[in-house]
JSON list of C-alpha atoms and ligand atoms in Angstrom, two decimals:
[
{"chain": "A", "resi": 170, "resn": "UNK", "atom": "CA", "xyz": [0.02, 0.02, -0.02]},
{"chain": "A", "resi": 171, "resn": "UNK", "atom": "CA", "xyz": [1.25, 3.51, -0.79]},
{"chain": "A", "resi": 172, "resn": "UNK", "atom": "CA", "xyz": [1.83, 5.78, 2.21]},
{"chain": "A", "resi": 173, "resn": "UNK", "atom": "CA", "xyz": [-0.20, 8.95, 1.90]},
{"chain": "A", "resi": 174, "resn": "UNK", "atom": "CA", "xyz": [1.59, 12.23, 1.44]},
{"chain": "A", "resi": 175, "resn": "UNK", "atom": "CA", "xyz": [0.29, 15.71, 2.27]},
{"chain": "A", "resi": 176, "resn": "UNK", "atom": "CA", "xyz": [2.21, 18.76, 1.19]},
{"chain": "A", "resi": 177, "resn": "UNK", "atom": "CA", "xyz": [1.36, 22.39, 1.92]},
{"chain": "A", "resi": 178, "resn": "UNK", "atom": "CA", "xyz": [2.04, 24.90, -0.88]},
{"chain": "A", "resi": 179, "resn": "UNK", "atom": "CA", "xyz": [2.26, 28.23, 0.93]},
{"chain": "A", "resi": 180, "resn": "UNK", "atom": "CA", "xyz": [2.44, 30.10, -2.38]},
{"chain": "A", "resi": 181, "resn": "UNK", "atom": "CA", "xyz": [3.39, 33.79, -1.79]},
{"chain": "A", "resi": 182, "resn": "UNK", "atom": "CA", "xyz": [2.19, 33.84, 1.82]},
{"chain": "A", "resi": 183, "resn": "UNK", "atom": "CA", "xyz": [4.00, 34.15, 5.10]},
{"chain": "A", "resi": 184, "resn": "UNK", "atom": "CA", "xyz": [5.97, 36.27, 7.47]},
{"chain": "A", "resi": 185, "resn": "UNK", "atom": "CA", "xyz": [8.48, 35.41, 10.19]},
{"chain": "A", "resi": 186, "resn": "UNK", "atom": "CA", "xyz": [5.78, 35.46, 12.83]},
{"chain": "A", "resi": 187, "resn": "UNK", "atom": "CA", "xyz": [3.09, 33.70, 10.82]},
{"chain": "A", "resi": 188, "resn": "UNK", "atom": "CA", "xyz": [5.58, 30.97, 9.75]},
{"chain": "A", "resi": 189, "resn": "UNK", "atom": "CA", "xyz": [6.64, 30.35, 13.36]},
{"chain": "A", "resi": 190, "resn": "UNK", "atom": "CA", "xyz": [3.02, 30.00, 14.52]},
{"chain": "A", "resi": 191, "resn": "UNK", "atom": "CA", "xyz": [2.05, 27.75, 11.65]},
{"chain": "A", "resi": 192, "resn": "UNK", "atom": "CA", "xyz": [5.04, 25.46, 12.02]},
{"chain": "A", "resi": 193, "resn": "UNK", "atom": "CA", "xyz": [4.74, 25.13, 15.80]},
{"chain": "A", "resi": 194, "resn": "UNK", "atom": "CA", "xyz": [1.03, 24.19, 15.30]},
{"chain": "A", "resi": 195, "resn": "UNK", "atom": "CA", "xyz": [2.07, 21.46, 12.83]},
{"chain": "A", "resi": 196, "resn": "UNK", "atom": "CA", "xyz": [4.92, 20.13, 14.99]},
{"chain": "A", "resi": 197, "resn": "UNK", "atom": "CA", "xyz": [2.70, 20.02, 18.08]},
{"chain": "A", "resi": 198, "resn": "UNK", "atom": "CA", "xyz": [0.26, 17.76, 16.22]},
{"chain": "A", "resi": 199, "resn": "UNK", "atom": "CA", "xyz": [2.76, 15.02, 15.43]},
{"chain": "A", "resi": 200, "resn": "UNK", "atom": "CA", "xyz": [3.01, 12.15, 15.01]},
{"chain": "A", "resi": 201, "resn": "UNK", "atom": "CA", "xyz": [1.30, 11.79, 11.65]},
{"chain": "A", "resi": 202, "resn": "UNK", "atom": "CA", "xyz": [0.57, 8.48, 9.94]},
{"chain": "A", "resi": 203, "resn": "UNK", "atom": "CA", "xyz": [1.26, 10.10, 6.55]},
{"chain": "A", "resi": 204, "resn": "UNK", "atom": "CA", "xyz": [4.27, 11.80, 5.14]},
{"chain": "A", "resi": 205, "resn": "UNK", "atom": "CA", "xyz": [4.04, 15.61, 5.60]},
{"chain": "A", "resi": 206, "resn": "UNK", "atom": "CA", "xyz": [5.91, 18.48, 3.92]},
{"chain": "A", "resi": 207, "resn": "UNK", "atom": "CA", "xyz": [5.63, 22.26, 3.50]},
{"chain": "A", "resi": 208, "resn": "UNK", "atom": "CA", "xyz": [6.73, 24.03, 0.32]},
{"chain": "A", "resi": 209, "resn": "UNK", "atom": "CA", "xyz": [7.60, 27.57, 1.26]},
{"chain": "A", "resi": 210, "resn": "UNK", "atom": "CA", "xyz": [8.75, 30.83, -0.37]},
{"chain": "A", "resi": 211, "resn": "UNK", "atom": "CA", "xyz": [12.52, 30.91, -0.93]},
{"chain": "A", "resi": 212, "resn": "UNK", "atom": "CA", "xyz": [13.45, 33.54, 1.63]},
{"chain": "A", "resi": 213, "resn": "UNK", "atom": "CA", "xyz": [11.92, 31.45, 4.40]},
{"chain": "A", "resi": 214, "resn": "UNK", "atom": "CA", "xyz": [13.75, 28.20, 3.68]},
{"chain": "A", "resi": 215, "resn": "UNK", "atom": "CA", "xyz": [16.50, 28.94, 6.18]},
{"chain": "A", "resi": 216, "resn": "UNK", "atom": "CA", "xyz": [14.16, 29.53, 9.14]},
{"chain": "A", "resi": 217, "resn": "UNK", "atom": "CA", "xyz": [11.89, 26.65, 8.09]},
{"chain": "A", "resi": 218, "resn": "UNK", "atom": "CA", "xyz": [14.88, 24.34, 7.96]},
{"chain": "A", "resi": 219, "resn": "UNK", "atom": "CA", "xyz": [15.85, 25.38, 11.51]},
{"chain": "A", "resi": 220, "resn": "UNK", "atom": "CA", "xyz": [12.30, 25.00, 12.83]},
{"chain": "A", "resi": 221, "resn": "UNK", "atom": "CA", "xyz": [11.76, 21.53, 11.22]},
{"chain": "A", "resi": 222, "resn": "UNK", "atom": "CA", "xyz": [15.22, 20.05, 11.67]},
{"chain": "A", "resi": 223, "resn": "UNK", "atom": "CA", "xyz": [15.10, 16.75, 13.61]},
{"chain": "A", "resi": 224, "resn": "UNK", "atom": "CA", "xyz": [11.40, 16.32, 12.99]},
{"chain": "A", "resi": 225, "resn": "UNK", "atom": "CA", "xyz": [9.85, 14.09, 10.32]},
{"chain": "A", "resi": 226, "resn": "UNK", "atom": "CA", "xyz": [8.13, 17.03, 8.64]},
{"chain": "A", "resi": 227, "resn": "UNK", "atom": "CA", "xyz": [9.96, 17.75, 5.43]},
{"chain": "A", "resi": 228, "resn": "UNK", "atom": "CA", "xyz": [10.28, 21.01, 3.53]},
{"chain": "A", "resi": 229, "resn": "UNK", "atom": "CA", "xyz": [10.72, 22.16, 0.02]},
{"chain": "A", "resi": 230, "resn": "UNK", "atom": "CA", "xyz": [10.45, 24.98, -2.56]},
{"chain": "A", "resi": 231, "resn": "UNK", "atom": "CA", "xyz": [7.82, 25.96, -5.04]},
{"chain": "A", "resi": 232, "resn": "UNK", "atom": "CA", "xyz": [9.93, 26.30, -8.14]},
{"chain": "A", "resi": 233, "resn": "UNK", "atom": "CA", "xyz": [13.59, 26.22, -9.29]},
{"chain": "A", "resi": 234, "resn": "UNK", "atom": "CA", "xyz": [15.68, 27.05, -12.25]},
{"chain": "A", "resi": 235, "resn": "UNK", "atom": "CA", "xyz": [16.18, 24.56, -15.07]},
{"chain": "A", "resi": 236, "resn": "UNK", "atom": "CA", "xyz": [19.81, 25.75, -15.19]},
{"chain": "A", "resi": 237, "resn": "UNK", "atom": "CA", "xyz": [22.60, 24.44, -13.03]},
{"chain": "A", "resi": 238, "resn": "UNK", "atom": "CA", "xyz": [24.12, 27.85, -12.40]},
{"chain": "A", "resi": 239, "resn": "UNK", "atom": "CA", "xyz": [25.14, 30.99, -14.20]},
{"chain": "A", "resi": 240, "resn": "UNK", "atom": "CA", "xyz": [23.95, 34.48, -15.26]},
{"chain": "A", "resi": 241, "resn": "UNK", "atom": "CA", "xyz": [20.18, 33.97, -14.61]},
{"chain": "A", "resi": 242, "resn": "UNK", "atom": "CA", "xyz": [19.25, 36.91, -12.44]},
{"chain": "A", "resi": 243, "resn": "UNK", "atom": "CA", "xyz": [16.54, 36.20, -9.92]},
{"chain": "A", "resi": 244, "resn": "UNK", "atom": "CA", "xyz": [16.70, 32.39, -10.41]},
{"chain": "A", "resi": 245, "resn": "UNK", "atom": "CA", "xyz": [17.37, 29.76, -7.73]},
{"chain": "A", "resi": 246, "resn": "UNK", "atom": "CA", "xyz": [19.12, 26.50, -8.54]},
{"chain": "A", "resi": 247, "resn": "UNK", "atom": "CA", "xyz": [18.33, 23.01, -7.33]},
{"chain": "A", "resi": 248, "resn": "UNK", "atom": "CA", "xyz": [21.83, 22.92, -5.81]},
{"chain": "A", "resi": 249, "resn": "UNK", "atom": "CA", "xyz": [20.99, 25.89, -3.60]},
{"chain": "A", "resi": 250, "resn": "UNK", "atom": "CA", "xyz": [17.76, 24.27, -2.55]},
{"chain": "A", "resi": 251, "resn": "UNK", "atom": "CA", "xyz": [19.62, 21.14, -1.67]},
{"chain": "A", "resi": 252, "resn": "UNK", "atom": "CA", "xyz": [21.99, 23.20, 0.62]},
{"chain": "A", "resi": 253, "resn": "UNK", "atom": "CA", "xyz": [18.89, 24.35, 2.49]},
{"chain": "A", "resi": 254, "resn": "UNK", "atom": "CA", "xyz": [17.86, 20.77, 3.15]},
{"chain": "A", "resi": 255, "resn": "UNK", "atom": "CA", "xyz": [14.88, 20.77, 0.74]},
{"chain": "A", "resi": 256, "resn": "UNK", "atom": "CA", "xyz": [13.50, 17.38, 0.00]},
{"chain": "A", "resi": 257, "resn": "UNK", "atom": "CA", "xyz": [10.87, 18.49, -2.49]},
{"chain": "A", "resi": 258, "resn": "UNK", "atom": "CA", "xyz": [10.45, 21.09, -5.23]},
{"chain": "A", "resi": 259, "resn": "UNK", "atom": "CA", "xyz": [7.12, 21.86, -6.84]},
{"chain": "A", "resi": 260, "resn": "UNK", "atom": "CA", "xyz": [7.51, 22.35, -10.59]},
{"chain": "A", "resi": 261, "resn": "UNK", "atom": "CA", "xyz": [4.99, 23.29, -13.24]},
{"chain": "A", "resi": 262, "resn": "UNK", "atom": "CA", "xyz": [2.36, 24.65, -10.91]},
{"chain": "A", "resi": 263, "resn": "UNK", "atom": "CA", "xyz": [-0.46, 26.04, -13.01]},
{"chain": "A", "resi": 264, "resn": "UNK", "atom": "CA", "xyz": [0.22, 29.52, -11.60]},
{"chain": "A", "resi": 265, "resn": "UNK", "atom": "CA", "xyz": [3.73, 29.39, -13.05]},
{"chain": "A", "resi": 266, "resn": "UNK", "atom": "CA", "xyz": [2.49, 27.94, -16.34]},
{"chain": "A", "resi": 267, "resn": "UNK", "atom": "CA", "xyz": [-0.14, 30.73, -16.51]},
{"chain": "A", "resi": 268, "resn": "UNK", "atom": "CA", "xyz": [1.54, 33.86, -15.12]},
{"chain": "A", "resi": 269, "resn": "UNK", "atom": "CA", "xyz": [5.07, 33.01, -16.19]},
{"chain": "A", "resi": 270, "resn": "UNK", "atom": "CA", "xyz": [4.37, 31.26, -19.49]},
{"chain": "A", "resi": 271, "resn": "UNK", "atom": "CA", "xyz": [6.12, 28.05, -18.45]},
{"chain": "A", "resi": 272, "resn": "UNK", "atom": "CA", "xyz": [5.93, 25.49, -21.24]},
{"chain": "A", "resi": 273, "resn": "UNK", "atom": "CA", "xyz": [5.67, 21.69, -20.88]},
{"chain": "A", "resi": 274, "resn": "UNK", "atom": "CA", "xyz": [9.33, 21.49, -21.97]},
{"chain": "A", "resi": 275, "resn": "UNK", "atom": "CA", "xyz": [10.54, 24.00, -19.42]},
{"chain": "A", "resi": 276, "resn": "UNK", "atom": "CA", "xyz": [8.63, 22.19, -16.67]},
{"chain": "A", "resi": 277, "resn": "UNK", "atom": "CA", "xyz": [10.20, 18.94, -17.76]},
{"chain": "A", "resi": 278, "resn": "UNK", "atom": "CA", "xyz": [13.70, 20.52, -17.77]},
{"chain": "A", "resi": 279, "resn": "UNK", "atom": "CA", "xyz": [13.06, 21.87, -14.20]},
{"chain": "A", "resi": 280, "resn": "UNK", "atom": "CA", "xyz": [11.95, 18.40, -13.01]},
{"chain": "A", "resi": 281, "resn": "UNK", "atom": "CA", "xyz": [15.17, 16.96, -14.49]},
{"chain": "A", "resi": 282, "resn": "UNK", "atom": "CA", "xyz": [17.30, 19.62, -12.72]},
{"chain": "A", "resi": 283, "resn": "UNK", "atom": "CA", "xyz": [15.64, 18.87, -9.40]},
{"chain": "A", "resi": 284, "resn": "UNK", "atom": "CA", "xyz": [16.21, 15.08, -9.73]},
{"chain": "A", "resi": 285, "resn": "UNK", "atom": "CA", "xyz": [19.79, 15.62, -10.80]},
{"chain": "A", "resi": 286, "resn": "UNK", "atom": "CA", "xyz": [20.43, 17.14, -7.33]},
{"chain": "A", "resi": 287, "resn": "UNK", "atom": "CA", "xyz": [18.80, 14.26, -5.55]},
{"chain": "A", "resi": 288, "resn": "UNK", "atom": "CA", "xyz": [15.59, 16.12, -4.65]},
{"chain": "A", "resi": 289, "resn": "UNK", "atom": "CA", "xyz": [12.07, 15.02, -5.49]},
{"chain": "A", "resi": 290, "resn": "UNK", "atom": "CA", "xyz": [10.06, 17.04, -8.01]},
{"chain": "A", "resi": 291, "resn": "UNK", "atom": "CA", "xyz": [6.38, 17.37, -7.37]},
{"chain": "A", "resi": 292, "resn": "UNK", "atom": "CA", "xyz": [5.22, 17.84, -10.94]},
{"chain": "A", "resi": 293, "resn": "UNK", "atom": "CA", "xyz": [1.85, 19.60, -11.34]},
{"chain": "A", "resi": 294, "resn": "UNK", "atom": "CA", "xyz": [-0.42, 18.87, -14.18]},
{"chain": "A", "resi": 295, "resn": "UNK", "atom": "CA", "xyz": [-4.06, 19.83, -14.84]},
{"chain": "A", "resi": 296, "resn": "UNK", "atom": "CA", "xyz": [-6.55, 21.22, -17.29]},
{"chain": "A", "resi": 297, "resn": "UNK", "atom": "CA", "xyz": [-8.38, 24.51, -17.37]},
{"chain": "A", "resi": 298, "resn": "UNK", "atom": "CA", "xyz": [-12.16, 24.81, -17.16]},
{"chain": "A", "resi": 299, "resn": "UNK", "atom": "CA", "xyz": [-12.26, 25.49, -20.93]},
{"chain": "A", "resi": 300, "resn": "UNK", "atom": "CA", "xyz": [-10.28, 22.39, -21.64]},
{"chain": "A", "resi": 301, "resn": "UNK", "atom": "CA", "xyz": [-12.58, 20.33, -19.45]},
{"chain": "A", "resi": 302, "resn": "UNK", "atom": "CA", "xyz": [-15.66, 21.74, -21.16]},
{"chain": "A", "resi": 303, "resn": "UNK", "atom": "CA", "xyz": [-14.16, 21.03, -24.61]},
{"chain": "A", "resi": 304, "resn": "UNK", "atom": "CA", "xyz": [-13.50, 17.45, -23.59]},
{"chain": "A", "resi": 305, "resn": "UNK", "atom": "CA", "xyz": [-9.71, 17.80, -23.84]},
{"chain": "A", "resi": 306, "resn": "UNK", "atom": "CA", "xyz": [-8.93, 17.49, -20.10]},
{"chain": "A", "resi": 307, "resn": "UNK", "atom": "CA", "xyz": [-7.34, 14.06, -20.50]},
{"chain": "A", "resi": 308, "resn": "UNK", "atom": "CA", "xyz": [-5.40, 15.02, -23.63]},
{"chain": "A", "resi": 309, "resn": "UNK", "atom": "CA", "xyz": [-4.04, 18.09, -21.87]},
{"chain": "A", "resi": 310, "resn": "UNK", "atom": "CA", "xyz": [-2.82, 16.18, -18.82]},
{"chain": "A", "resi": 311, "resn": "UNK", "atom": "CA", "xyz": [-1.40, 13.44, -20.94]},
{"chain": "A", "resi": 312, "resn": "UNK", "atom": "CA", "xyz": [0.60, 15.98, -22.99]},
{"chain": "A", "resi": 313, "resn": "UNK", "atom": "CA", "xyz": [1.93, 17.72, -19.89]},
{"chain": "A", "resi": 314, "resn": "UNK", "atom": "CA", "xyz": [2.94, 14.43, -18.36]},
{"chain": "A", "resi": 315, "resn": "UNK", "atom": "CA", "xyz": [4.53, 13.15, -21.61]},
{"chain": "A", "resi": 316, "resn": "UNK", "atom": "CA", "xyz": [7.01, 15.94, -21.66]},
{"chain": "A", "resi": 317, "resn": "UNK", "atom": "CA", "xyz": [8.21, 15.06, -18.20]},
{"chain": "A", "resi": 318, "resn": "UNK", "atom": "CA", "xyz": [8.26, 11.33, -18.84]},
{"chain": "A", "resi": 319, "resn": "UNK", "atom": "CA", "xyz": [10.33, 11.90, -21.96]},
{"chain": "A", "resi": 320, "resn": "UNK", "atom": "CA", "xyz": [12.82, 14.24, -20.12]},
{"chain": "A", "resi": 321, "resn": "UNK", "atom": "CA", "xyz": [13.26, 12.00, -17.02]},
{"chain": "A", "resi": 322, "resn": "UNK", "atom": "CA", "xyz": [13.78, 8.70, -18.84]},
{"chain": "A", "resi": 323, "resn": "UNK", "atom": "CA", "xyz": [14.51, 5.94, -16.38]},
{"chain": "A", "resi": 324, "resn": "UNK", "atom": "CA", "xyz": [14.11, 8.25, -13.39]},
{"chain": "A", "resi": 325, "resn": "UNK", "atom": "CA", "xyz": [10.34, 8.86, -14.03]},
{"chain": "A", "resi": 326, "resn": "UNK", "atom": "CA", "xyz": [9.43, 6.66, -11.11]},
{"chain": "A", "resi": 327, "resn": "UNK", "atom": "CA", "xyz": [11.13, 9.04, -8.70]},
{"chain": "A", "resi": 328, "resn": "UNK", "atom": "CA", "xyz": [8.90, 12.00, -9.16]},
{"chain": "A", "resi": 329, "resn": "UNK", "atom": "CA", "xyz": [5.61, 12.76, -7.38]},
{"chain": "A", "resi": 330, "resn": "UNK", "atom": "CA", "xyz": [2.75, 13.94, -9.65]},
{"chain": "A", "resi": 331, "resn": "UNK", "atom": "CA", "xyz": [0.10, 16.43, -8.52]},
{"chain": "A", "resi": 332, "resn": "UNK", "atom": "CA", "xyz": [-3.13, 16.59, -10.46]},
{"chain": "A", "resi": 333, "resn": "UNK", "atom": "CA", "xyz": [-4.46, 20.02, -9.92]},
{"chain": "A", "resi": 334, "resn": "UNK", "atom": "CA", "xyz": [-7.41, 20.97, -12.12]},
{"chain": "A", "resi": 335, "resn": "UNK", "atom": "CA", "xyz": [-6.96, 24.71, -12.68]},
{"chain": "A", "resi": 336, "resn": "UNK", "atom": "CA", "xyz": [-10.68, 25.36, -12.18]},
{"chain": "A", "resi": 337, "resn": "UNK", "atom": "CA", "xyz": [-10.47, 23.96, -8.62]},
{"chain": "A", "resi": 338, "resn": "UNK", "atom": "CA", "xyz": [-7.46, 25.99, -7.46]},
{"chain": "A", "resi": 339, "resn": "UNK", "atom": "CA", "xyz": [-8.37, 28.66, -4.97]},
{"chain": "A", "resi": 340, "resn": "UNK", "atom": "CA", "xyz": [-11.95, 28.65, -6.18]},
{"chain": "A", "resi": 341, "resn": "UNK", "atom": "CA", "xyz": [-13.66, 26.65, -3.48]},
{"chain": "A", "resi": 342, "resn": "UNK", "atom": "CA", "xyz": [-14.87, 24.32, -6.27]},
{"chain": "A", "resi": 343, "resn": "UNK", "atom": "CA", "xyz": [-13.39, 20.91, -5.71]},
{"chain": "A", "resi": 344, "resn": "UNK", "atom": "CA", "xyz": [-13.25, 18.06, -8.24]},
{"chain": "A", "resi": 345, "resn": "UNK", "atom": "CA", "xyz": [-15.62, 15.41, -7.10]},
{"chain": "A", "resi": 346, "resn": "UNK", "atom": "CA", "xyz": [-13.85, 12.30, -5.78]},
{"chain": "A", "resi": 347, "resn": "UNK", "atom": "CA", "xyz": [-15.04, 10.48, -8.97]},
{"chain": "A", "resi": 348, "resn": "UNK", "atom": "CA", "xyz": [-13.69, 13.18, -11.31]},
{"chain": "A", "resi": 349, "resn": "UNK", "atom": "CA", "xyz": [-10.40, 13.20, -9.47]},
{"chain": "A", "resi": 350, "resn": "UNK", "atom": "CA", "xyz": [-10.09, 9.41, -9.31]},
{"chain": "A", "resi": 351, "resn": "UNK", "atom": "CA", "xyz": [-10.85, 9.12, -13.04]},
{"chain": "A", "resi": 352, "resn": "UNK", "atom": "CA", "xyz": [-7.95, 11.45, -13.93]},
{"chain": "A", "resi": 353, "resn": "UNK", "atom": "CA", "xyz": [-5.60, 9.87, -11.32]},
{"chain": "A", "resi": 354, "resn": "UNK", "atom": "CA", "xyz": [-6.17, 6.43, -12.80]},
{"chain": "A", "resi": 355, "resn": "UNK", "atom": "CA", "xyz": [-5.42, 7.70, -16.26]},
{"chain": "A", "resi": 356, "resn": "UNK", "atom": "CA", "xyz": [-2.27, 9.33, -15.00]},
{"chain": "A", "resi": 357, "resn": "UNK", "atom": "CA", "xyz": [-1.19, 6.10, -13.25]},
{"chain": "A", "resi": 358, "resn": "UNK", "atom": "CA", "xyz": [-1.87, 4.12, -16.46]},
{"chain": "A", "resi": 359, "resn": "UNK", "atom": "CA", "xyz": [0.36, 6.55, -18.42]},
{"chain": "A", "resi": 360, "resn": "UNK", "atom": "CA", "xyz": [3.05, 6.32, -15.73]},
{"chain": "A", "resi": 361, "resn": "UNK", "atom": "CA", "xyz": [2.78, 2.55, -15.71]},
{"chain": "A", "resi": 362, "resn": "UNK", "atom": "CA", "xyz": [3.18, 2.38, -19.48]},
{"chain": "A", "resi": 363, "resn": "UNK", "atom": "CA", "xyz": [6.36, 4.44, -19.10]},
{"chain": "A", "resi": 364, "resn": "UNK", "atom": "CA", "xyz": [7.89, 2.77, -16.09]},
{"chain": "A", "resi": 365, "resn": "UNK", "atom": "CA", "xyz": [6.25, -0.61, -15.67]},
{"chain": "A", "resi": 366, "resn": "UNK", "atom": "CA", "xyz": [6.09, -0.02, -11.90]},
{"chain": "A", "resi": 367, "resn": "UNK", "atom": "CA", "xyz": [3.80, 2.95, -11.26]},
{"chain": "A", "resi": 368, "resn": "UNK", "atom": "CA", "xyz": [2.01, 1.18, -8.44]},
{"chain": "A", "resi": 369, "resn": "UNK", "atom": "CA", "xyz": [4.54, 2.68, -6.02]},
{"chain": "A", "resi": 370, "resn": "UNK", "atom": "CA", "xyz": [4.31, 6.22, -7.41]},
{"chain": "A", "resi": 371, "resn": "UNK", "atom": "CA", "xyz": [2.41, 8.94, -5.52]},
{"chain": "A", "resi": 372, "resn": "UNK", "atom": "CA", "xyz": [-0.17, 10.95, -7.31]},
{"chain": "A", "resi": 373, "resn": "UNK", "atom": "CA", "xyz": [-1.50, 13.89, -5.20]},
{"chain": "A", "resi": 374, "resn": "UNK", "atom": "CA", "xyz": [-4.75, 15.82, -5.72]},
{"chain": "A", "resi": 375, "resn": "UNK", "atom": "CA", "xyz": [-4.69, 19.60, -5.40]},
{"chain": "A", "resi": 376, "resn": "UNK", "atom": "CA", "xyz": [-7.54, 22.15, -5.71]},
{"chain": "A", "resi": 377, "resn": "UNK", "atom": "CA", "xyz": [-9.62, 23.43, -2.82]},
{"chain": "A", "resi": 378, "resn": "UNK", "atom": "CA", "xyz": [-8.84, 20.45, -0.62]},
{"chain": "A", "resi": 379, "resn": "UNK", "atom": "CA", "xyz": [-10.12, 21.23, 2.83]},
{"chain": "A", "resi": 380, "resn": "UNK", "atom": "CA", "xyz": [-10.75, 19.29, 6.05]},
{"chain": "A", "resi": 381, "resn": "UNK", "atom": "CA", "xyz": [-14.38, 18.76, 4.95]},
{"chain": "A", "resi": 382, "resn": "UNK", "atom": "CA", "xyz": [-13.65, 17.14, 1.62]},
{"chain": "A", "resi": 383, "resn": "UNK", "atom": "CA", "xyz": [-10.27, 15.61, 2.20]},
{"chain": "A", "resi": 384, "resn": "UNK", "atom": "CA", "xyz": [-11.54, 12.29, 3.53]},
{"chain": "A", "resi": 385, "resn": "UNK", "atom": "CA", "xyz": [-13.68, 11.42, 0.54]},
{"chain": "A", "resi": 386, "resn": "UNK", "atom": "CA", "xyz": [-10.95, 12.48, -1.97]},
{"chain": "A", "resi": 387, "resn": "UNK", "atom": "CA", "xyz": [-8.24, 10.59, -0.08]},
{"chain": "A", "resi": 388, "resn": "UNK", "atom": "CA", "xyz": [-10.40, 7.44, 0.02]},
{"chain": "A", "resi": 389, "resn": "UNK", "atom": "CA", "xyz": [-10.09, 7.02, -3.71]},
{"chain": "A", "resi": 390, "resn": "UNK", "atom": "CA", "xyz": [-7.86, 4.24, -4.89]},
{"chain": "A", "resi": 391, "resn": "UNK", "atom": "CA", "xyz": [-5.44, 6.36, -6.90]},
{"chain": "A", "resi": 392, "resn": "UNK", "atom": "CA", "xyz": [-5.38, 9.47, -4.75]},
{"chain": "A", "resi": 393, "resn": "UNK", "atom": "CA", "xyz": [-2.26, 9.17, -2.63]},
{"chain": "A", "resi": 394, "resn": "UNK", "atom": "CA", "xyz": [-2.35, 12.53, -0.89]},
{"chain": "A", "resi": 395, "resn": "UNK", "atom": "CA", "xyz": [-2.90, 16.22, -1.34]},
{"chain": "A", "resi": 396, "resn": "UNK", "atom": "CA", "xyz": [-1.15, 19.38, -2.43]},
{"chain": "A", "resi": 397, "resn": "UNK", "atom": "CA", "xyz": [-2.79, 21.99, -0.29]},
{"chain": "A", "resi": 398, "resn": "UNK", "atom": "CA", "xyz": [-2.94, 25.71, -0.89]},
{"chain": "A", "resi": 399, "resn": "UNK", "atom": "CA", "xyz": [-5.24, 27.91, 1.17]},
{"chain": "A", "resi": 400, "resn": "UNK", "atom": "CA", "xyz": [-5.90, 25.28, 3.90]},
{"chain": "A", "resi": 401, "resn": "UNK", "atom": "CA", "xyz": [-2.15, 24.82, 4.37]},
{"chain": "A", "resi": 402, "resn": "UNK", "atom": "CA", "xyz": [-1.89, 28.34, 5.94]},
{"chain": "A", "resi": 403, "resn": "UNK", "atom": "CA", "xyz": [-3.88, 27.42, 9.02]},
{"chain": "A", "resi": 404, "resn": "UNK", "atom": "CA", "xyz": [-2.24, 24.81, 11.27]},
{"chain": "A", "resi": 405, "resn": "UNK", "atom": "CA", "xyz": [-5.64, 23.37, 12.38]},
{"chain": "A", "resi": 406, "resn": "UNK", "atom": "CA", "xyz": [-6.89, 22.92, 8.80]},
{"chain": "A", "resi": 407, "resn": "UNK", "atom": "CA", "xyz": [-3.61, 21.53, 7.51]},
{"chain": "A", "resi": 408, "resn": "UNK", "atom": "CA", "xyz": [-3.37, 19.10, 10.49]},
{"chain": "A", "resi": 409, "resn": "UNK", "atom": "CA", "xyz": [-6.97, 18.02, 9.95]},
{"chain": "A", "resi": 410, "resn": "UNK", "atom": "CA", "xyz": [-6.13, 17.14, 6.32]},
{"chain": "A", "resi": 411, "resn": "UNK", "atom": "CA", "xyz": [-3.04, 15.23, 7.47]},
{"chain": "A", "resi": 412, "resn": "UNK", "atom": "CA", "xyz": [-5.17, 13.27, 9.89]},
{"chain": "A", "resi": 413, "resn": "UNK", "atom": "CA", "xyz": [-7.68, 12.52, 7.16]},
{"chain": "A", "resi": 414, "resn": "UNK", "atom": "CA", "xyz": [-4.80, 11.07, 5.18]},
{"chain": "A", "resi": 415, "resn": "UNK", "atom": "CA", "xyz": [-3.64, 8.91, 8.03]},
{"chain": "B", "resi": 107, "resn": "13P", "atom": "P1", "xyz": [-5.97, 25.70, -3.01]},
{"chain": "B", "resi": 107, "resn": "13P", "atom": "O1", "xyz": [-5.93, 24.54, -2.12]},
{"chain": "B", "resi": 107, "resn": "13P", "atom": "O2", "xyz": [-5.92, 27.05, -2.38]},
{"chain": "B", "resi": 107, "resn": "13P", "atom": "O3", "xyz": [-7.11, 25.54, -4.02]},
{"chain": "B", "resi": 107, "resn": "13P", "atom": "O4", "xyz": [-4.66, 25.58, -3.90]},
{"chain": "B", "resi": 107, "resn": "13P", "atom": "C1", "xyz": [-4.27, 24.36, -4.46]},
{"chain": "B", "resi": 107, "resn": "13P", "atom": "C2", "xyz": [-2.89, 24.51, -5.04]},
{"chain": "B", "resi": 107, "resn": "13P", "atom": "O5", "xyz": [-2.72, 25.21, -5.98]},
{"chain": "B", "resi": 107, "resn": "13P", "atom": "C3", "xyz": [-1.82, 23.74, -4.36]},
{"chain": "B", "resi": 107, "resn": "13P", "atom": "O6", "xyz": [-0.70, 23.77, -5.13]}
]
C-alpha cells in the first residue's frame, strides 16, 4: 500500500511570525501517519529548515531554475535548494504555467534539474475549465505528463505527480472524488506504461482540498495525498487534512 503524502504549498504567503506559529502548530500535532511536507517561499527556507530540523516534517520549494548555475538573475538553482535541506520542489504549478508562461518542456527541464540534485520534483499537471468543457482534459494532462516522462527517462518513477485541475485551485470548487479518481487512474496508467512499476508512485490531488472534503478524496484508490494551498496556511486545517490522510 502507498503511504499517503500531504504537502502544503504556501504560495506567496507568510511572514516570520506567521511561519513560526504555523510550524509550531504542525509540529505540536505530530506524529502523523502520513508523510508531511511544507513548500515555502525561498526567503523562508532557512528559518523553516531550522524549525523543522530533527522532525519528520519535510520542507521544500515551489519552483527552481532549469539551469545548473550562471547568469540567470533572480533564479534559484536546485543545488541551492539542496543546501537548504529541501526534500521536495514543486515544478509546473499552473500559476507558473499561466503567469510566467512556463511550457511543458521548461517544466520537464526543471523536473530533471531537481532530480539531478537528488531532490524530488512534485510535478503539477491539470486542465483549465475551458479544456474540461471542450472534452480535452485528459489529452491536456497526458501531453503535460508526456514531456516530463520523456525528459526524465529511467528516473520517471522518482517524481511525485500532483493533479491540480486549474478550475479547482483557490476557487472553493473541488473536483468530485469520482472526477479526481478518473484522472488519477489515467495518470497512473500513463506512468505505468512508461515505467512498468507505477504502483509505487504517488499521485496527489490539489484544488480546494479542505478538512471537509479531504476524507472522501483521499479514500479514492489512486489518490495518494494532497497538495494543499489555502488550507495549508492554518495549522488546524492542515493538520486535519493530514489526519484525514492517516
Ligand atoms: P488551493 O488549495 O488554495 O485551491 O490551492 C491548491 C494549489 O494550488 C496547491 O498547489
